Amino acid sequence: DGKTHFARGNYEENIKKGDEGRLSLVYDEGILIDGLMNDASKNGVDVFTGVNVRGVEATANGVKVIGNSDTFEGTFVIGADGTSSRIAEIMGFNKDRQFYGYGSGITYYCTGLKIPHPEAVNSATCFKPDASLPTLFWIIPSPYAEAEYWVQARTQEDFEYVTKESAFSGWFPDVKVTRVRSFVTSIRSPVSEPYRDKVILVGDSAWFGEAEITGSMMCGWKAANAVAVAMRDNKPDREGVINYIEWWKKSFPEFDDYRNFLMFFPFRLMFSEEEMNYLYGLFKSPLRSTLSAYRVVRLIKSTLEP
């Protein structure tokens, strides 16, 4: 209804704290990747762009990656190619994973918004009359320009409804779209172990959803460090990178039941608009400040259970 909601943290109090009240940052991906590439180049890394992986094979002393124009051989391979990872598929990591389907949507970078809490992650569900599915949208501040926001909806039709007709249309008084992107993601249960035949998976290639930029950076650093230690100690095998394997298991699949995270999304399919407003109305005060998808679900459960 545009009013009933629950908050993760007290926005006004956090804003007063300045940087101390900030939960996270949005990243300019171009600057982030340029910085990583420059660091790699300074350390003698060779970069080959435009190579599509066609095959990955274990060899007597390591692993071979077959591309469309080049073949590469090494002691280890780190697979960091996202939720639709070709390396995970080629190497058989996906055989024991539950496949839940694909997620897709369109993202719009927009100006001309007037949001009550402009520095927060805002998300809402709209029940469009006669629609087969409710509309879920997200708004996050953009890192690319002042007063620009990232808005995600399932379809162009959903975006038009949210911005022009829904209870939230007042948030978009003079909306202008600066650029549009789309995404498709594969949703699978986590890889039980992110290592096989000298291949190490990191980030979204081994996880069920988004490890997000911070989580993916942590995975990449941990895996690269584990490989360096394995080479130093002359242990070019699973034992050599066991620290990464154990860290990944502890930090992702064993940290929480990933299905708890998925629980929240069917709410909009299970309940009517009236029921959703009733449920959200049970939250009488802000929840703990957090951007952890797992902690959010635990907080929701503990509030609703009584």
Tab-separated table of C-alpha atoms in Angstrom:
chain	number	residue	atom	x	y	z
A	1	ASP	CA	0.000	0.000	0.000
A	2	GLY	CA	3.035	2.279	-0.104
A	3	LYS	CA	3.023	2.803	3.665
A	4	THR	CA	3.186	-0.488	5.619
A	5	HIS	CA	6.765	-1.658	5.861
A	6	PHE	CA	9.529	-2.979	8.056
A	7	ALA	CA	12.924	-1.346	8.413
A	8	ARG	CA	16.351	-2.913	8.762
A	9	GLY	CA	17.875	-0.422	11.127
A	10	ASN	CA	16.826	3.069	12.184
A	11	TYR	CA	17.559	5.151	9.081
A	12	GLU	CA	17.392	8.566	10.750
A	13	GLU	CA	19.661	7.517	13.621
A	14	ASN	CA	22.173	5.898	11.267
A	15	ILE	CA	22.290	9.005	9.052
A	16	LYS	CA	23.137	11.136	12.108
A	17	LYS	CA	26.180	8.908	12.772
A	18	GLY	CA	27.707	9.684	9.382
A	19	ASP	CA	30.146	7.060	8.150
A	20	GLU	CA	29.814	5.145	11.432
A	21	GLY	CA	26.156	4.527	10.623
A	22	ARG	CA	26.877	3.258	7.131
A	23	LEU	CA	26.306	-0.462	6.500
A	24	SER	CA	27.916	-0.772	3.101
A	25	LEU	CA	29.018	0.954	-0.090
A	26	VAL	CA	27.993	0.787	-3.725
A	27	TYR	CA	30.855	0.145	-6.131
A	28	ASP	CA	31.794	1.693	-9.455
A	29	GLU	CA	32.596	-1.577	-11.224
A	30	GLY	CA	34.746	0.083	-13.882
A	31	ILE	CA	37.030	1.707	-11.308
A	32	LEU	CA	37.128	-1.492	-9.232
A	33	ILE	CA	38.064	-3.735	-12.176
A	34	ASP	CA	40.545	-1.196	-13.589
A	35	GLY	CA	42.266	-1.099	-10.207
A	36	LEU	CA	42.454	-4.897	-10.026
A	37	MET	CA	43.734	-5.136	-13.613
A	38	ASN	CA	46.384	-2.483	-12.984
A	39	ASP	CA	47.564	-4.316	-9.856
A	40	ALA	CA	47.722	-7.574	-11.813
A	41	SER	CA	49.665	-5.954	-14.657
A	42	LYS	CA	52.177	-4.412	-12.248
A	43	ASN	CA	52.799	-7.912	-10.846
A	44	GLY	CA	53.516	-9.457	-14.249
A	45	VAL	CA	50.156	-11.088	-14.954
A	46	ASP	CA	49.368	-11.778	-18.624
A	47	VAL	CA	45.762	-10.952	-19.539
A	48	PHE	CA	43.995	-12.548	-22.531
A	49	THR	CA	40.633	-10.990	-23.393
A	50	GLY	CA	37.941	-12.364	-25.689
A	51	VAL	CA	38.712	-16.013	-24.906
A	52	ASN	CA	35.706	-18.317	-24.531
A	53	VAL	CA	36.338	-21.479	-22.502
A	54	ARG	CA	35.519	-24.582	-24.558
A	55	GLY	CA	37.044	-27.249	-22.353
A	56	VAL	CA	38.900	-27.930	-19.116
A	57	GLU	CA	40.953	-31.105	-18.734
A	58	ALA	CA	43.080	-32.566	-15.969
A	59	THR	CA	46.651	-33.348	-17.037
A	60	ALA	CA	49.441	-35.375	-15.453
A	61	ASN	CA	50.872	-32.319	-13.716
A	62	GLY	CA	47.965	-29.907	-13.540
A	63	VAL	CA	45.087	-28.714	-15.682
A	64	LYS	CA	44.546	-27.470	-19.227
A	65	VAL	CA	42.014	-24.858	-20.370
A	66	ILE	CA	41.009	-24.921	-24.029
A	67	GLY	CA	39.804	-21.610	-25.430
A	68	ASN	CA	38.480	-20.582	-28.817
A	69	SER	CA	41.922	-19.466	-29.956
A	70	ASP	CA	44.416	-20.397	-27.248
A	71	THR	CA	45.179	-23.276	-24.903
A	72	PHE	CA	46.474	-22.611	-21.405
A	73	GLU	CA	48.139	-25.025	-18.995
A	74	GLY	CA	48.756	-24.519	-15.306
A	75	THR	CA	49.066	-26.162	-11.932
A	76	PHE	CA	45.669	-24.858	-10.794
A	77	VAL	CA	42.722	-23.113	-12.422
A	78	ILE	CA	40.524	-20.670	-10.531
A	79	GLY	CA	36.996	-20.602	-11.963
A	80	ALA	CA	35.382	-17.208	-11.382
A	81	ASP	CA	32.864	-17.131	-14.215
A	82	GLY	CA	29.616	-16.478	-12.350
A	83	THR	CA	26.317	-18.220	-11.704
A	84	SER	CA	26.177	-19.760	-15.192
A	85	SER	CA	29.773	-21.000	-14.876
A	86	ARG	CA	30.954	-22.998	-17.881
A	87	ILE	CA	33.897	-24.284	-15.843
A	88	ALA	CA	31.582	-25.673	-13.136
A	89	GLU	CA	29.477	-27.392	-15.816
A	90	ILE	CA	32.419	-28.787	-17.797
A	91	MET	CA	34.155	-30.132	-14.685
A	92	GLY	CA	31.024	-31.888	-13.367
A	93	PHE	CA	30.500	-29.694	-10.295
A	94	ASN	CA	26.824	-29.280	-11.204
A	95	LYS	CA	25.908	-32.977	-11.321
A	96	ASP	CA	25.015	-33.128	-7.626
A	97	ARG	CA	23.474	-29.670	-7.406
A	98	GLN	CA	19.727	-29.030	-7.275
A	99	PHE	CA	18.642	-26.782	-10.149
A	100	TYR	CA	15.866	-24.363	-9.147
A	101	GLY	CA	15.531	-22.402	-12.359
A	102	TYR	CA	16.571	-19.084	-13.826
A	103	GLY	CA	16.156	-15.595	-12.462
A	104	SER	CA	15.923	-12.674	-14.852
A	105	GLY	CA	15.140	-8.990	-14.825
A	106	ILE	CA	15.909	-5.549	-16.149
A	107	THR	CA	17.871	-2.867	-14.330
A	108	TYR	CA	17.431	0.834	-14.978
A	109	TYR	CA	19.763	3.647	-13.983
A	110	CYS	CA	17.443	6.595	-13.317
A	111	THR	CA	17.358	10.210	-12.207
A	112	GLY	CA	14.377	12.310	-11.096
A	113	LEU	CA	13.444	10.173	-8.074
A	114	LYS	CA	12.224	11.438	-4.716
A	115	ILE	CA	12.624	8.617	-2.189
A	116	PRO	CA	11.907	8.958	1.561
A	117	HIS	CA	15.168	7.158	2.426
A	118	PRO	CA	17.490	7.868	-0.521
A	119	GLU	CA	20.624	6.215	0.925
A	120	ALA	CA	18.902	2.959	1.872
A	121	VAL	CA	18.211	-0.233	-0.039
A	122	ASN	CA	14.491	0.100	-0.795
A	123	SER	CA	12.375	-2.837	-1.905
A	124	ALA	CA	8.614	-3.209	-2.288
A	125	THR	CA	5.903	-5.463	-3.661
A	126	CYS	CA	3.060	-4.073	-5.789
A	127	PHE	CA	-0.124	-5.956	-6.582
A	128	LYS	CA	-1.078	-4.838	-10.080
A	129	PRO	CA	-4.753	-5.528	-10.838
A	130	ASP	CA	-5.319	-8.612	-13.015
A	131	ALA	CA	-1.593	-9.438	-13.137
A	132	SER	CA	-0.580	-13.085	-12.771
A	133	LEU	CA	2.363	-12.176	-10.509
A	134	PRO	CA	2.918	-9.328	-8.057
A	135	THR	CA	5.651	-6.880	-8.998
A	136	LEU	CA	8.791	-6.776	-6.851
A	137	PHE	CA	11.199	-3.884	-7.332
A	138	TRP	CA	14.446	-2.730	-5.746
A	139	ILE	CA	16.105	0.686	-5.560
A	140	ILE	CA	19.752	1.218	-4.631
A	141	PRO	CA	21.854	4.405	-4.881
A	142	SER	CA	24.027	4.448	-8.008
A	143	PRO	CA	27.806	4.929	-7.734
A	144	TYR	CA	28.047	6.494	-11.187
A	145	ALA	CA	26.345	9.895	-10.818
A	146	GLU	CA	24.839	12.222	-8.226
A	147	ALA	CA	21.096	11.739	-7.643
A	148	GLU	CA	21.102	8.606	-9.824
A	149	TYR	CA	19.551	5.321	-8.704
A	150	TRP	CA	19.599	1.685	-9.785
A	151	VAL	CA	16.038	0.384	-10.139
A	152	GLN	CA	15.379	-3.308	-10.816
A	153	ALA	CA	12.100	-4.781	-12.042
A	154	ARG	CA	11.159	-8.024	-13.767
A	155	THR	CA	9.925	-6.518	-17.036
A	156	GLN	CA	9.527	-3.179	-18.807
A	157	GLU	CA	5.788	-3.428	-18.102
A	158	ASP	CA	6.496	-3.813	-14.373
A	159	PHE	CA	8.803	-0.778	-14.449
A	160	GLU	CA	6.128	1.335	-16.156
A	161	TYR	CA	3.522	0.250	-13.606
A	162	VAL	CA	5.748	0.948	-10.597
A	163	THR	CA	6.818	4.395	-11.799
A	164	LYS	CA	3.475	5.614	-13.188
A	165	GLU	CA	0.539	3.817	-11.544
A	166	SER	CA	1.514	2.024	-8.328
A	167	ALA	CA	1.287	3.322	-4.773
A	168	PHE	CA	4.972	4.223	-5.177
A	169	SER	CA	4.592	6.374	-8.305
A	170	GLY	CA	5.142	9.469	-6.138
A	171	TRP	CA	8.754	8.330	-5.716
A	172	PHE	CA	9.276	8.880	-9.459
A	173	PRO	CA	8.008	12.438	-10.127
A	174	ASP	CA	10.385	13.212	-13.006
A	175	VAL	CA	11.994	9.853	-13.749
A	176	LYS	CA	14.487	9.733	-16.609
A	177	VAL	CA	16.253	6.505	-17.576
A	178	THR	CA	19.953	7.041	-18.300
A	179	ARG	CA	20.781	3.434	-19.268
A	180	VAL	CA	19.283	-0.040	-19.188
A	181	ARG	CA	20.830	-3.439	-18.503
A	182	SER	CA	19.400	-6.943	-18.233
A	183	PHE	CA	20.446	-10.110	-16.417
A	184	VAL	CA	19.790	-13.841	-16.388
A	185	THR	CA	21.108	-15.969	-13.550
A	186	SER	CA	21.071	-19.715	-12.882
A	187	ILE	CA	19.888	-20.706	-9.403
A	188	ARG	CA	21.369	-23.944	-8.064
A	189	SER	CA	22.108	-25.352	-4.632
A	190	PRO	CA	25.682	-24.656	-3.476
A	191	VAL	CA	28.626	-26.772	-4.604
A	192	SER	CA	29.391	-29.171	-1.762
A	193	GLU	CA	33.135	-28.686	-2.265
A	194	PRO	CA	34.625	-25.966	-4.480
A	195	TYR	CA	37.612	-28.105	-5.597
A	196	ARG	CA	38.013	-30.870	-8.175
A	197	ASP	CA	41.006	-31.999	-10.271
A	198	LYS	CA	43.071	-28.844	-9.636
A	199	VAL	CA	40.102	-26.570	-10.362
A	200	ILE	CA	38.997	-24.146	-7.614
A	201	LEU	CA	35.636	-22.385	-7.867
A	202	VAL	CA	35.098	-18.952	-6.332
A	203	GLY	CA	32.188	-16.588	-5.804
A	204	ASP	CA	28.958	-17.111	-7.720
A	205	SER	CA	30.319	-20.055	-9.734
A	206	ALA	CA	30.015	-22.212	-6.583
A	207	TRP	CA	27.219	-20.446	-4.736
A	208	PHE	CA	23.446	-20.536	-5.290
A	209	GLY	CA	22.839	-16.826	-5.743
A	210	GLU	CA	24.895	-13.696	-5.296
A	211	ALA	CA	28.038	-13.771	-3.218
A	212	GLU	CA	27.898	-10.037	-4.060
A	213	ILE	CA	30.977	-7.951	-4.856
A	214	THR	CA	32.447	-8.049	-1.346
A	215	GLY	CA	31.943	-11.815	-1.007
A	216	SER	CA	33.362	-12.470	-4.469
A	217	MET	CA	36.427	-10.324	-3.724
A	218	MET	CA	36.989	-12.294	-0.524
A	219	CYS	CA	36.667	-15.606	-2.416
A	220	GLY	CA	39.097	-14.488	-5.124
A	221	TRP	CA	41.694	-13.278	-2.651
A	222	LYS	CA	41.417	-16.403	-0.463
A	223	ALA	CA	41.711	-18.761	-3.459
A	224	ALA	CA	44.669	-16.906	-4.972
A	225	ASN	CA	46.422	-16.835	-1.614
A	226	ALA	CA	45.790	-20.578	-1.136
A	227	VAL	CA	47.311	-21.301	-4.576
A	228	ALA	CA	50.378	-19.183	-3.736
A	229	VAL	CA	50.855	-21.057	-0.450
A	230	ALA	CA	50.391	-24.437	-2.190
A	231	MET	CA	53.050	-23.558	-4.776
A	232	ARG	CA	55.437	-22.305	-2.095
A	233	ASP	CA	54.994	-25.480	-0.054
A	234	ASN	CA	55.186	-27.731	-3.140
A	235	LYS	CA	51.707	-29.136	-2.509
A	236	PRO	CA	49.979	-28.817	-5.913
A	237	ASP	CA	46.876	-30.719	-4.798
A	238	ARG	CA	43.784	-30.560	-2.601
A	239	GLU	CA	45.863	-30.588	0.585
A	240	GLY	CA	47.714	-27.527	-0.638
A	241	VAL	CA	44.543	-25.425	-0.925
A	242	ILE	CA	42.636	-26.977	1.996
A	243	ASN	CA	42.534	-23.617	3.820
A	244	TYR	CA	40.437	-22.142	1.020
A	245	ILE	CA	38.134	-25.183	0.836
A	246	GLU	CA	37.467	-25.106	4.579
A	247	TRP	CA	36.997	-21.326	4.623
A	248	TRP	CA	34.495	-21.498	1.732
A	249	LYS	CA	32.444	-24.252	3.362
A	250	LYS	CA	32.353	-22.419	6.675
A	251	SER	CA	31.546	-19.034	5.119
A	252	PHE	CA	28.891	-20.138	2.617
A	253	PRO	CA	27.023	-23.511	2.670
A	254	GLU	CA	27.701	-24.299	6.340
A	255	PHE	CA	27.162	-20.725	7.551
A	256	ASP	CA	23.394	-20.966	7.203
A	257	ASP	CA	20.807	-22.984	5.320
A	258	TYR	CA	20.728	-21.198	1.961
A	259	ARG	CA	17.029	-22.105	1.601
A	260	ASN	CA	16.232	-19.660	4.416
A	261	PHE	CA	17.297	-16.864	2.086
A	262	LEU	CA	14.879	-18.105	-0.591
A	263	MET	CA	12.005	-18.248	1.912
A	264	PHE	CA	11.285	-14.543	1.758
A	265	PHE	CA	10.623	-14.344	-1.994
A	266	PRO	CA	7.573	-16.692	-2.116
A	267	PHE	CA	5.772	-14.401	0.376
A	268	ARG	CA	4.433	-12.341	-2.518
A	269	LEU	CA	3.186	-15.497	-4.258
A	270	MET	CA	1.570	-17.017	-1.160
A	271	PHE	CA	-0.197	-14.016	0.353
A	272	SER	CA	-2.692	-11.441	-0.872
A	273	GLU	CA	-2.067	-7.697	-0.715
A	274	GLU	CA	-4.231	-7.481	2.414
A	275	GLU	CA	-2.321	-10.329	4.078
A	276	MET	CA	1.067	-8.798	3.159
A	277	ASN	CA	0.048	-5.480	4.699
A	278	TYR	CA	-1.062	-7.313	7.844
A	279	LEU	CA	2.248	-9.205	8.122
A	280	TYR	CA	4.371	-6.113	7.531
A	281	GLY	CA	2.200	-4.238	10.037
A	282	LEU	CA	3.381	-6.620	12.774
A	283	PHE	CA	6.835	-4.973	12.713
A	284	LYS	CA	6.375	-2.190	15.273
A	285	SER	CA	10.005	-1.041	15.468
A	286	PRO	CA	13.091	-1.239	13.234
A	287	LEU	CA	14.964	-4.529	13.064
A	288	ARG	CA	18.708	-4.742	13.594
A	289	SER	CA	20.777	-2.907	10.977
A	290	THR	CA	22.081	-5.484	8.521
A	291	LEU	CA	22.559	-6.235	4.842
A	292	SER	CA	23.147	-9.947	5.492
A	293	ALA	CA	20.418	-11.816	3.606
A	294	TYR	CA	20.632	-14.633	6.147
A	295	ARG	CA	20.397	-12.429	9.217
A	296	VAL	CA	17.464	-10.524	7.695
A	297	VAL	CA	15.495	-13.754	7.300
A	298	ARG	CA	16.288	-14.812	10.866
A	299	LEU	CA	15.115	-11.418	12.131
A	300	ILE	CA	11.888	-11.666	10.119
A	301	LYS	CA	11.224	-15.172	11.427
A	302	SER	CA	11.844	-14.234	15.038
A	303	THR	CA	9.473	-11.241	14.723
A	304	LEU	CA	6.661	-13.186	13.055
A	305	GLU	CA	6.863	-16.412	15.094
A	306	PRO	CA	5.094	-15.102	18.237
